[in-house]
mmCIF file of C-alpha atoms and ligand atoms in Angstrom:
data_model
loop_
_atom_site.group_PDB
_atom_site.id
_atom_site.type_symbol
_atom_site.label_atom_id
_atom_site.label_comp_id
_atom_site.label_asym_id
_atom_site.label_seq_id
_atom_site.Cartn_x
_atom_site.Cartn_y
_atom_site.Cartn_z
ATOM 1 C CA MET A 1 -80.735 10.600 155.089
ATOM 2 C CA ARG A 2 -84.196 11.930 154.667
ATOM 3 C CA THR A 3 -87.194 9.736 155.183
ATOM 4 C CA GLN A 4 -90.628 10.058 156.590
ATOM 5 C CA GLY A 5 -90.247 13.946 156.019
ATOM 6 C CA LYS A 6 -87.113 14.289 158.189
ATOM 7 C CA HIS A 7 -83.505 13.489 158.544
ATOM 8 C CA TYR A 8 -82.819 10.175 160.179
ATOM 9 C CA ARG A 9 -79.631 8.409 161.209
ATOM 10 C CA THR A 10 -79.979 4.670 161.669
ATOM 11 C CA ILE A 11 -79.112 4.819 165.362
ATOM 12 C CA TRP A 12 -79.535 7.752 167.810
ATOM 13 C CA GLU A 13 -79.855 8.504 171.475
ATOM 14 C CA VAL A 14 -83.306 9.498 172.669
ATOM 15 C CA PRO A 15 -83.066 13.096 173.918
ATOM 16 C CA ASN A 16 -83.508 13.571 177.683
ATOM 17 C CA GLN A 17 -83.719 9.804 178.260
ATOM 18 C CA PRO A 18 -80.196 8.666 179.111
ATOM 19 C CA GLY A 19 -79.639 4.979 178.356
ATOM 20 C CA ILE A 20 -82.243 4.688 175.631
ATOM 21 C CA VAL A 21 -81.012 4.278 172.158
ATOM 22 C CA GLN A 22 -83.289 3.926 169.154
ATOM 23 C CA VAL A 23 -82.735 2.174 165.882
ATOM 24 C CA ILE A 24 -84.913 1.574 162.707
ATOM 25 C CA ASP A 25 -86.344 -1.851 162.695
ATOM 26 C CA GLN A 26 -84.855 -3.145 159.407
ATOM 27 C CA GLY A 27 -86.695 -6.398 159.759
ATOM 28 C CA LYS A 28 -89.856 -4.612 158.932
ATOM 29 C CA LEU A 29 -88.750 -2.440 156.043
ATOM 30 C CA PRO A 30 -89.904 -1.700 153.426
ATOM 31 C CA HIS A 31 -93.420 -2.680 154.602
ATOM 32 C CA ALA A 32 -93.378 -0.606 157.815
ATOM 33 C CA PHE A 33 -91.180 2.096 159.327
ATOM 34 C CA ASN A 34 -90.841 1.299 163.004
ATOM 35 C CA THR A 35 -88.287 2.183 165.520
ATOM 36 C CA ILE A 36 -87.061 0.061 168.455
ATOM 37 C CA ASP A 37 -85.833 1.086 171.861
ATOM 38 C CA LEU A 38 -82.525 -0.550 172.832
ATOM 39 C CA ILE A 39 -81.953 -0.369 176.602
ATOM 40 C CA SER A 40 -80.466 -3.537 178.084
ATOM 41 C CA VAL A 41 -77.453 -5.585 176.816
ATOM 42 C CA GLU A 42 -79.824 -8.187 175.626
ATOM 43 C CA ASP A 43 -81.763 -5.710 173.554
ATOM 44 C CA PHE A 44 -78.497 -4.768 171.782
ATOM 45 C CA ARG A 45 -77.400 -8.398 171.367
ATOM 46 C CA ARG A 46 -80.814 -9.357 169.973
ATOM 47 C CA ALA A 47 -80.983 -6.394 167.589
ATOM 48 C CA ILE A 48 -77.638 -7.482 166.030
ATOM 49 C CA ALA A 49 -78.227 -11.256 166.128
ATOM 50 C CA ASP A 50 -81.731 -11.132 164.850
ATOM 51 C CA MET A 51 -80.842 -8.538 162.183
ATOM 52 C CA GLN A 52 -83.253 -5.919 163.324
ATOM 53 C CA ILE A 53 -80.188 -3.869 162.448
ATOM 54 C CA ARG A 54 -77.561 -5.031 160.101
ATOM 55 C CA GLY A 55 -74.731 -3.866 157.864
ATOM 56 C CA ALA A 56 -71.125 -3.586 158.926
ATOM 57 C CA GLY A 57 -71.019 0.054 160.109
ATOM 58 C CA LEU A 58 -74.316 -0.053 161.935
ATOM 59 C CA ILE A 59 -73.444 -3.362 163.634
ATOM 60 C CA GLY A 60 -70.280 -1.648 164.917
ATOM 61 C CA ALA A 61 -72.145 1.442 166.145
ATOM 62 C CA THR A 62 -74.858 -0.623 167.717
ATOM 63 C CA ALA A 63 -72.239 -2.863 169.539
ATOM 64 C CA ALA A 64 -70.574 0.313 170.749
ATOM 65 C CA TYR A 65 -73.683 1.453 172.347
ATOM 66 C CA GLY A 66 -74.301 -2.119 173.640
ATOM 67 C CA MET A 67 -71.086 -1.691 175.566
ATOM 68 C CA VAL A 68 -72.444 1.577 177.159
ATOM 69 C CA ALA A 69 -75.409 -0.532 178.346
ATOM 70 C CA ALA A 70 -72.877 -3.043 179.878
ATOM 71 C CA THR A 71 -71.197 -0.282 181.828
ATOM 72 C CA ARG A 72 -74.567 0.915 183.118
ATOM 73 C CA MET A 73 -75.473 -2.537 184.216
ATOM 74 C CA ALA A 74 -72.063 -3.162 185.780
ATOM 75 C CA LEU A 75 -72.368 0.057 187.890
ATOM 76 C CA ALA A 76 -75.953 -0.700 188.961
ATOM 77 C CA SER A 77 -75.089 -4.267 190.062
ATOM 78 C CA ASP A 78 -71.535 -3.565 191.286
ATOM 79 C CA ALA A 79 -70.235 -6.154 188.820
ATOM 80 C CA PRO A 80 -66.538 -6.332 188.047
ATOM 81 C CA PHE A 81 -64.735 -5.486 184.829
ATOM 82 C CA SER A 82 -64.977 -9.245 183.894
ATOM 83 C CA PHE A 83 -68.727 -8.760 183.416
ATOM 84 C CA ILE A 84 -68.004 -6.102 180.719
ATOM 85 C CA GLN A 85 -65.483 -8.428 179.086
ATOM 86 C CA GLU A 86 -68.167 -11.159 178.987
ATOM 87 C CA VAL A 87 -70.603 -8.718 177.402
ATOM 88 C CA ALA A 88 -67.890 -7.854 174.795
ATOM 89 C CA GLU A 89 -67.450 -11.595 174.009
ATOM 90 C CA THR A 90 -71.249 -12.139 173.720
ATOM 91 C CA LEU A 91 -71.607 -9.115 171.298
ATOM 92 C CA MET A 92 -68.676 -10.232 169.203
ATOM 93 C CA ARG A 93 -70.105 -13.659 168.788
ATOM 94 C CA THR A 94 -73.314 -12.432 167.249
ATOM 95 C CA ARG A 95 -72.067 -11.806 163.684
ATOM 96 C CA PRO A 96 -68.619 -12.925 162.795
ATOM 97 C CA THR A 97 -67.893 -11.546 159.334
ATOM 98 C CA ALA A 98 -68.168 -7.796 159.618
ATOM 99 C CA VAL A 99 -65.012 -6.656 161.362
ATOM 100 C CA ASN A 100 -66.475 -3.385 162.452
ATOM 101 C CA LEU A 101 -68.183 -5.216 165.313
ATOM 102 C CA ALA A 102 -65.036 -6.467 166.952
ATOM 103 C CA TRP A 103 -63.214 -3.228 166.053
ATOM 104 C CA ALA A 104 -65.794 -1.140 167.956
ATOM 105 C CA VAL A 105 -66.085 -3.461 170.921
ATOM 106 C CA ARG A 106 -62.226 -3.606 171.253
ATOM 107 C CA GLN A 107 -62.099 0.216 171.274
ATOM 108 C CA GLN A 108 -64.566 0.235 174.166
ATOM 109 C CA LEU A 109 -62.561 -2.475 176.040
ATOM 110 C CA ASP A 110 -59.304 -0.630 175.607
ATOM 111 C CA ALA A 111 -60.701 2.667 176.845
ATOM 112 C CA LEU A 112 -62.542 1.062 179.781
ATOM 113 C CA ALA A 113 -59.564 -0.869 180.844
ATOM 114 C CA ALA A 114 -57.584 2.398 180.956
ATOM 115 C CA CYS A 115 -60.116 4.164 183.255
ATOM 116 C CA ALA A 116 -58.809 5.160 186.604
ATOM 117 C CA SER A 117 -62.093 4.412 188.420
ATOM 118 C CA ARG A 118 -65.176 2.449 187.484
ATOM 119 C CA LEU A 119 -67.104 5.601 187.989
ATOM 120 C CA GLU A 120 -65.704 6.711 184.707
ATOM 121 C CA TRP A 121 -66.889 3.661 182.753
ATOM 122 C CA ALA A 122 -70.362 4.872 181.638
ATOM 123 C CA GLY A 123 -69.055 8.368 180.523
ATOM 124 C CA VAL A 124 -66.095 7.058 178.755
ATOM 125 C CA ALA A 125 -68.058 4.311 176.952
ATOM 126 C CA LEU A 126 -70.720 6.870 175.831
ATOM 127 C CA GLN A 127 -68.117 9.185 174.416
ATOM 128 C CA ILE A 128 -66.555 6.361 172.425
ATOM 129 C CA ALA A 129 -69.983 5.233 171.142
ATOM 130 C CA ARG A 130 -70.701 8.778 169.924
ATOM 131 C CA ARG A 131 -67.282 8.972 168.354
ATOM 132 C CA ILE A 132 -67.763 5.717 166.460
ATOM 133 C CA ALA A 133 -71.272 6.666 165.257
ATOM 134 C CA ASP A 134 -70.298 10.159 164.215
ATOM 135 C CA GLY A 135 -67.101 8.965 162.663
ATOM 136 C CA ASP A 136 -69.014 6.331 160.645
ATOM 137 C CA ALA A 137 -71.410 8.942 159.266
ATOM 138 C CA GLN A 138 -68.438 11.344 158.455
ATOM 139 C CA ALA A 139 -66.462 8.525 156.798
ATOM 140 C CA CYS A 140 -69.499 7.619 154.616
ATOM 141 C CA ARG A 141 -70.066 11.245 153.566
ATOM 142 C CA ARG A 142 -66.378 11.503 152.508
ATOM 143 C CA ILE A 143 -66.666 8.234 150.576
ATOM 144 C CA GLY A 144 -69.459 9.860 148.714
ATOM 145 C CA GLU A 145 -67.385 12.920 147.872
ATOM 146 C CA LEU A 146 -64.567 10.705 146.634
ATOM 147 C CA THR A 147 -66.834 8.511 144.514
ATOM 148 C CA LEU A 148 -68.543 11.463 142.836
ATOM 149 C CA PRO A 149 -65.682 12.251 140.426
ATOM 150 C CA LEU A 150 -65.620 8.528 139.285
ATOM 151 C CA ILE A 151 -69.263 8.839 138.384
ATOM 152 C CA GLN A 152 -68.876 12.295 136.823
ATOM 153 C CA LYS A 153 -66.141 11.122 134.550
ATOM 154 C CA ILE A 154 -68.332 8.261 133.211
ATOM 155 C CA ALA A 155 -71.201 10.657 132.754
ATOM 156 C CA GLU A 156 -69.032 13.041 130.802
ATOM 157 C CA ALA A 157 -67.917 10.148 128.509
ATOM 158 C CA LYS A 158 -71.647 9.305 128.022
ATOM 159 C CA ASN A 159 -72.591 12.833 127.132
ATOM 160 C CA GLY A 160 -74.854 13.167 130.060
ATOM 161 C CA ALA A 161 -76.699 9.933 129.547
ATOM 162 C CA PRO A 162 -77.440 8.232 132.916
ATOM 163 C CA VAL A 163 -74.615 6.286 134.510
ATOM 164 C CA ASN A 164 -75.768 2.712 135.118
ATOM 165 C CA ILE A 165 -74.493 1.495 138.414
ATOM 166 C CA LEU A 166 -75.024 -2.003 139.709
ATOM 167 C CA THR A 167 -74.908 -2.739 143.433
ATOM 168 C CA HIS A 168 -75.395 -5.760 145.580
ATOM 169 C CA CYS A 169 -77.076 -6.100 148.915
ATOM 170 C CA ASN A 170 -77.421 -3.002 150.967
ATOM 171 C CA ALA A 171 -74.323 -0.964 151.598
ATOM 172 C CA GLY A 172 -76.573 2.061 151.886
ATOM 173 C CA TRP A 173 -77.285 4.381 154.757
ATOM 174 C CA LEU A 174 -79.310 1.666 156.523
ATOM 175 C CA ALA A 175 -76.104 -0.452 156.684
ATOM 176 C CA PHE A 176 -74.165 2.382 158.372
ATOM 177 C CA VAL A 177 -75.083 5.359 160.479
ATOM 178 C CA ASP A 178 -75.718 7.685 157.518
ATOM 179 C CA TYR A 179 -75.154 7.855 153.681
ATOM 180 C CA GLY A 180 -73.833 4.337 153.195
ATOM 181 C CA THR A 181 -70.681 3.405 151.356
ATOM 182 C CA ALA A 182 -71.705 1.950 147.974
ATOM 183 C CA THR A 183 -74.637 4.392 147.830
ATOM 184 C CA ALA A 184 -72.842 7.572 149.161
ATOM 185 C CA GLY A 185 -71.415 8.376 145.747
ATOM 186 C CA ILE A 186 -74.787 7.718 144.062
ATOM 187 C CA TYR A 187 -76.374 10.181 146.466
ATOM 188 C CA ALA A 188 -73.675 12.717 145.902
ATOM 189 C CA ALA A 189 -74.057 12.326 142.160
ATOM 190 C CA HIS A 190 -77.809 12.745 142.325
ATOM 191 C CA GLU A 191 -77.401 15.855 144.479
ATOM 192 C CA ALA A 192 -74.821 17.240 141.996
ATOM 193 C CA GLY A 193 -77.203 16.748 139.135
ATOM 194 C CA VAL A 194 -75.290 13.836 137.537
ATOM 195 C CA PRO A 195 -77.831 11.483 136.043
ATOM 196 C CA VAL A 196 -77.541 8.035 137.634
ATOM 197 C CA HIS A 197 -79.509 4.834 137.438
ATOM 198 C CA VAL A 198 -79.082 1.833 139.773
ATOM 199 C CA TRP A 199 -79.506 -1.805 139.096
ATOM 200 C CA VAL A 200 -80.368 -3.261 142.480
ATOM 201 C CA ASP A 201 -79.614 -6.930 142.979
ATOM 202 C CA GLU A 202 -82.435 -8.511 145.035
ATOM 203 C CA THR A 203 -79.788 -10.285 147.077
ATOM 204 C CA ARG A 204 -81.226 -13.652 147.960
ATOM 205 C CA PRO A 205 -81.776 -15.097 150.555
ATOM 206 C CA ARG A 206 -82.611 -12.194 152.841
ATOM 207 C CA ASN A 207 -83.242 -9.800 150.006
ATOM 208 C CA GLN A 208 -81.559 -6.761 151.463
ATOM 209 C CA GLY A 209 -81.392 -5.322 147.945
ATOM 210 C CA ALA A 210 -85.106 -5.671 147.288
ATOM 211 C CA SER A 211 -86.261 -4.674 150.739
ATOM 212 C CA LEU A 212 -83.635 -2.009 151.826
ATOM 213 C CA THR A 213 -81.665 -0.659 148.872
ATOM 214 C CA ALA A 214 -84.791 -0.313 146.644
ATOM 215 C CA TRP A 215 -86.552 1.406 149.562
ATOM 216 C CA GLU A 216 -83.666 3.713 150.216
ATOM 217 C CA LEU A 217 -83.262 4.739 146.516
ATOM 218 C CA ALA A 218 -86.990 5.395 146.236
ATOM 219 C CA GLU A 219 -87.015 7.510 149.308
ATOM 220 C CA GLN A 220 -84.101 9.689 147.835
ATOM 221 C CA GLY A 221 -85.759 9.791 144.375
ATOM 222 C CA ILE A 222 -82.893 7.944 142.622
ATOM 223 C CA PRO A 223 -83.969 6.113 139.447
ATOM 224 C CA HIS A 224 -83.479 2.353 139.820
ATOM 225 C CA HIS A 225 -84.693 -1.085 138.835
ATOM 226 C CA LEU A 226 -84.801 -4.160 141.030
ATOM 227 C CA ILE A 227 -83.243 -7.147 139.290
ATOM 228 C CA ALA A 228 -82.972 -10.881 139.920
ATOM 229 C CA ASP A 229 -79.614 -11.739 141.371
ATOM 230 C CA ASN A 230 -78.740 -13.645 138.210
ATOM 231 C CA MET A 231 -79.342 -10.881 135.762
ATOM 232 C CA GLY A 232 -76.191 -8.796 136.287
ATOM 233 C CA GLY A 233 -73.993 -10.813 133.913
ATOM 234 C CA HIS A 234 -76.502 -10.375 131.180
ATOM 235 C CA LEU A 235 -76.748 -6.616 131.607
ATOM 236 C CA MET A 236 -73.058 -6.320 131.592
ATOM 237 C CA GLN A 237 -72.660 -8.280 128.419
ATOM 238 C CA HIS A 238 -75.118 -5.866 126.785
ATOM 239 C CA GLY A 239 -73.441 -2.629 127.790
ATOM 240 C CA MET A 240 -76.114 -1.885 130.346
ATOM 241 C CA VAL A 241 -73.728 -1.443 133.296
ATOM 242 C CA ASP A 242 -71.124 1.232 133.464
ATOM 243 C CA LEU A 243 -69.870 0.621 137.020
ATOM 244 C CA VAL A 244 -70.287 -1.707 139.884
ATOM 245 C CA ILE A 245 -69.947 -0.474 143.484
ATOM 246 C CA VAL A 246 -70.420 -2.662 146.402
ATOM 247 C CA GLY A 247 -69.699 -2.539 150.083
ATOM 248 C CA ALA A 248 -67.607 -4.774 152.318
ATOM 249 C CA ASP A 249 -67.726 -6.391 155.610
ATOM 250 C CA ARG A 250 -63.999 -7.071 155.905
ATOM 251 C CA VAL A 251 -61.056 -6.277 153.659
ATOM 252 C CA THR A 252 -57.787 -7.878 154.251
ATOM 253 C CA ARG A 253 -54.292 -6.281 153.916
ATOM 254 C CA ARG A 254 -53.936 -7.733 150.393
ATOM 255 C CA GLY A 255 -57.235 -6.299 149.365
ATOM 256 C CA ASP A 256 -59.499 -9.360 149.377
ATOM 257 C CA ALA A 257 -63.048 -8.164 150.220
ATOM 258 C CA ALA A 258 -65.755 -10.119 152.074
ATOM 259 C CA ASN A 259 -69.271 -8.936 151.118
ATOM 260 C CA LYS A 260 -72.762 -10.363 150.838
ATOM 261 C CA ILE A 261 -73.038 -13.650 149.179
ATOM 262 C CA GLY A 262 -73.052 -13.250 145.407
ATOM 263 C CA THR A 263 -70.737 -10.421 145.243
ATOM 264 C CA TYR A 264 -67.843 -12.625 143.866
ATOM 265 C CA LEU A 265 -69.929 -13.682 140.881
ATOM 266 C CA LYS A 266 -70.655 -10.075 140.008
ATOM 267 C CA ALA A 267 -66.892 -9.264 140.255
ATOM 268 C CA LEU A 268 -66.094 -12.071 137.840
ATOM 269 C CA ALA A 269 -68.690 -10.888 135.361
ATOM 270 C CA ALA A 270 -67.451 -7.309 135.657
ATOM 271 C CA LYS A 271 -63.943 -8.516 134.964
ATOM 272 C CA ASP A 272 -64.993 -10.384 131.948
ATOM 273 C CA ASN A 273 -66.811 -7.386 130.575
ATOM 274 C CA ASN A 274 -64.142 -4.737 131.481
ATOM 275 C CA ILE A 275 -66.457 -3.023 133.864
ATOM 276 C CA PRO A 276 -64.892 -1.156 136.787
ATOM 277 C CA PHE A 277 -65.684 -2.881 140.100
ATOM 278 C CA TYR A 278 -65.233 -0.699 143.179
ATOM 279 C CA VAL A 279 -65.505 -1.647 146.829
ATOM 280 C CA ALA A 280 -66.424 1.168 149.138
ATOM 281 C CA LEU A 281 -65.702 0.885 152.820
ATOM 282 C CA PRO A 282 -64.813 2.947 155.839
ATOM 283 C CA SER A 283 -61.266 2.419 157.147
ATOM 284 C CA SER A 284 -62.716 0.586 160.115
ATOM 285 C CA THR A 285 -63.537 -2.307 157.717
ATOM 286 C CA PHE A 286 -59.947 -3.043 156.888
ATOM 287 C CA ASP A 287 -58.476 -5.937 158.840
ATOM 288 C CA LEU A 288 -54.786 -5.821 158.392
ATOM 289 C CA SER A 289 -54.182 -8.834 160.651
ATOM 290 C CA MET A 290 -55.564 -11.016 157.771
ATOM 291 C CA ASP A 291 -53.964 -11.590 154.342
ATOM 292 C CA ASP A 292 -55.755 -14.290 152.300
ATOM 293 C CA GLY A 293 -59.442 -13.442 152.603
ATOM 294 C CA ILE A 294 -60.642 -16.790 151.244
ATOM 295 C CA ALA A 295 -58.672 -18.804 153.699
ATOM 296 C CA GLU A 296 -58.962 -16.437 156.725
ATOM 297 C CA ILE A 297 -62.206 -14.363 156.808
ATOM 298 C CA PRO A 298 -64.822 -16.154 158.921
ATOM 299 C CA VAL A 299 -67.947 -16.533 156.858
ATOM 300 C CA GLU A 300 -71.193 -16.582 158.751
ATOM 301 C CA GLU A 301 -73.550 -19.445 158.148
ATOM 302 C CA ARG A 302 -77.235 -18.689 158.752
ATOM 303 C CA GLY A 303 -80.275 -20.761 159.148
ATOM 304 C CA ALA A 304 -81.622 -22.969 156.238
ATOM 305 C CA GLU A 305 -85.064 -21.368 156.655
ATOM 306 C CA GLU A 306 -83.768 -18.168 155.141
ATOM 307 C CA VAL A 307 -83.184 -20.078 151.808
ATOM 308 C CA ARG A 308 -86.292 -22.225 152.049
ATOM 309 C CA GLU A 309 -88.651 -19.402 152.691
ATOM 310 C CA MET A 310 -89.396 -15.899 151.452
ATOM 311 C CA THR A 311 -91.009 -13.069 153.434
ATOM 312 C CA GLY A 312 -93.127 -10.359 151.899
ATOM 313 C CA VAL A 313 -96.532 -8.863 151.924
ATOM 314 C CA LEU A 314 -99.726 -10.548 150.810
ATOM 315 C CA LYS A 315 -102.228 -8.574 148.682
ATOM 316 C CA ASP A 316 -104.084 -7.565 151.743
ATOM 317 C CA GLY A 317 -100.917 -6.059 153.279
ATOM 318 C CA THR A 318 -100.314 -8.802 155.773
ATOM 319 C CA LEU A 319 -96.679 -9.795 156.243
ATOM 320 C CA ALA A 320 -96.122 -13.412 155.591
ATOM 321 C CA SER A 321 -93.475 -16.013 154.940
ATOM 322 C CA VAL A 322 -93.932 -18.768 152.374
ATOM 323 C CA ARG A 323 -91.961 -21.933 151.724
ATOM 324 C CA ILE A 324 -90.570 -22.023 148.187
ATOM 325 C CA CYS A 325 -89.289 -25.641 148.124
ATOM 326 C CA PRO A 326 -90.513 -29.057 148.973
ATOM 327 C CA ALA A 327 -91.039 -29.474 152.709
ATOM 328 C CA GLY A 328 -87.841 -30.768 154.303
ATOM 329 C CA THR A 329 -85.468 -29.722 151.504
ATOM 330 C CA PRO A 330 -82.061 -29.374 152.938
ATOM 331 C CA ALA A 331 -80.557 -25.934 152.296
ATOM 332 C CA CYS A 332 -77.158 -24.304 152.781
ATOM 333 C CA ASN A 333 -76.770 -20.658 153.760
ATOM 334 C CA TYR A 334 -73.346 -19.015 153.733
ATOM 335 C CA GLY A 335 -73.977 -15.278 154.234
ATOM 336 C CA PHE A 336 -70.902 -13.847 152.542
ATOM 337 C CA ASP A 337 -68.290 -14.604 150.013
ATOM 338 C CA VAL A 338 -64.813 -13.217 149.340
ATOM 339 C CA THR A 339 -63.920 -11.298 146.158
ATOM 340 C CA PRO A 340 -60.184 -11.671 145.512
ATOM 341 C CA ALA A 341 -58.310 -8.420 145.101
ATOM 342 C CA ARG A 342 -57.358 -9.256 141.532
ATOM 343 C CA LEU A 343 -61.061 -8.639 140.553
ATOM 344 C CA ILE A 344 -61.333 -5.278 142.256
ATOM 345 C CA THR A 345 -60.554 -2.038 140.394
ATOM 346 C CA GLY A 346 -60.130 0.086 143.482
ATOM 347 C CA LEU A 347 -61.020 0.455 147.236
ATOM 348 C CA ILE A 348 -62.774 3.716 148.055
ATOM 349 C CA CYS A 349 -62.521 4.672 151.721
ATOM 350 C CA GLU A 350 -62.778 8.019 153.517
ATOM 351 C CA LEU A 351 -58.965 8.444 153.375
ATOM 352 C CA GLY A 352 -58.787 8.074 149.638
ATOM 353 C CA ILE A 353 -59.047 5.659 146.738
ATOM 354 C CA CYS A 354 -56.364 3.045 146.467
ATOM 355 C CA ASP A 355 -55.447 -0.076 144.549
ATOM 356 C CA PRO A 356 -56.275 -3.385 146.183
ATOM 357 C CA THR A 357 -52.632 -4.211 147.080
ATOM 358 C CA GLU A 358 -51.001 -4.397 150.423
ATOM 359 C CA SER A 359 -48.567 -1.546 149.787
ATOM 360 C CA ALA A 360 -51.288 0.829 148.597
ATOM 361 C CA ILE A 361 -53.581 -0.043 151.514
ATOM 362 C CA ARG A 362 -50.823 0.402 154.089
ATOM 363 C CA MET A 363 -49.801 3.695 152.535
ATOM 364 C CA LEU A 364 -53.369 4.985 152.677
ATOM 365 C CA LEU A 365 -53.850 3.974 156.193
ATOM 366 C CA THR A 366 -50.636 5.257 157.552
ATOM 367 C CA VAL A 367 -49.910 8.385 155.491
ATOM 368 C CA THR A 368 -53.300 9.793 156.356
ATOM 369 C CA GLN A 369 -53.699 8.686 160.021
HETATM 370 O O1 MRU B 1 -75.978 -9.580 156.480
HETATM 371 P P1 MRU B 1 -75.965 -8.075 156.403
HETATM 372 O O2 MRU B 1 -77.188 -7.498 155.882
HETATM 373 O O3 MRU B 1 -75.479 -7.381 157.648
HETATM 374 O O4 MRU B 1 -74.807 -7.867 155.297
HETATM 375 C C1 MRU B 1 -74.002 -6.782 155.319
HETATM 376 C C2 MRU B 1 -74.242 -6.022 154.081
HETATM 377 O O5 MRU B 1 -75.157 -5.300 153.997
HETATM 378 C C3 MRU B 1 -73.384 -6.340 152.931
HETATM 379 O O6 MRU B 1 -72.598 -7.357 152.856
HETATM 380 C C4 MRU B 1 -72.929 -4.990 152.523
HETATM 381 O O7 MRU B 1 -72.817 -5.078 151.246
HETATM 382 C C5 MRU B 1 -71.661 -4.584 153.164
HETATM 383 S S1 MRU B 1 -71.671 -3.008 153.664
HETATM 384 C C6 MRU B 1 -72.339 -2.953 155.105
#
């Protein structure tokens, strides 16, 4: 998407500097737009684990490039294939919930295991990383095209009044390689002249909605309001939300969707108010090996300090963290929750829109692959 006066993806290779990959430092947004060089395996591991980059699709693409770094290191130090397998394990342990990470790393492992010679490793891994990054951007673009008619239909019913869309967390272009999933249709609608307005959940505790989605939407000129996480239900009861679109970190074969903590409550409120609730995801986010999302999807637990403290800028522009509770308050921090399929109106992926049922998901994934 366009920012800082030019088109950026969230991850890219530095021209004429093989082995150097750059990403936008999302830990600093919206207060500063910095990029970070990722070169060593440790750079990639840290970027994912410390959430300098985050979001299911981007985690997958970054891990794929991390595997390229592993092949370079293996060749330079004459390390065996087991070294690459260890790196794969290390990367997969960084963030457990978004399946895109394991999906990308496994693609690399399978391709590398099939190489006739270790001399092929780096070239093959680079091709796969590029394919994953490009594929993610293309999938998100297509998700936008498929979401547009849903938004257009609501706009027509409202005689051209803005369509109010509520979203949670950041399933925007920052969470993917480009366009985003939940935001892709919003960007497509805006481009097509369909009036949209977005309610942006702040998304405690890390505030990806406030820091990232609000920044993204402002950069693209999309009308929006930041809201406290608990406000969505009230807005829905008062007819101020036409549509909810969220992203996903993993969707099981029955259509249960893991997404940022708090998504489930929005789905319940949407159901109670007859508001369509869509989950937008690239096909790489389906995990057909799992059925019951609540029982089976691993939910990441993060540090208590994320709940106890908030980070922002002081009036003088300095970035600071402040404690918002008594010192020593115990805090619990599950990063994701699972929205059962019964609360989801439809799944929007690049292959089409389907019901959240096993038969519909399987048909979508097999018919079109
Ligand atoms: O913890 P994060 O920021 O990596 O969480 C991922 C998310 O941004 C959301 O859950 C998102 O809605 C899913 S789409 C990438």
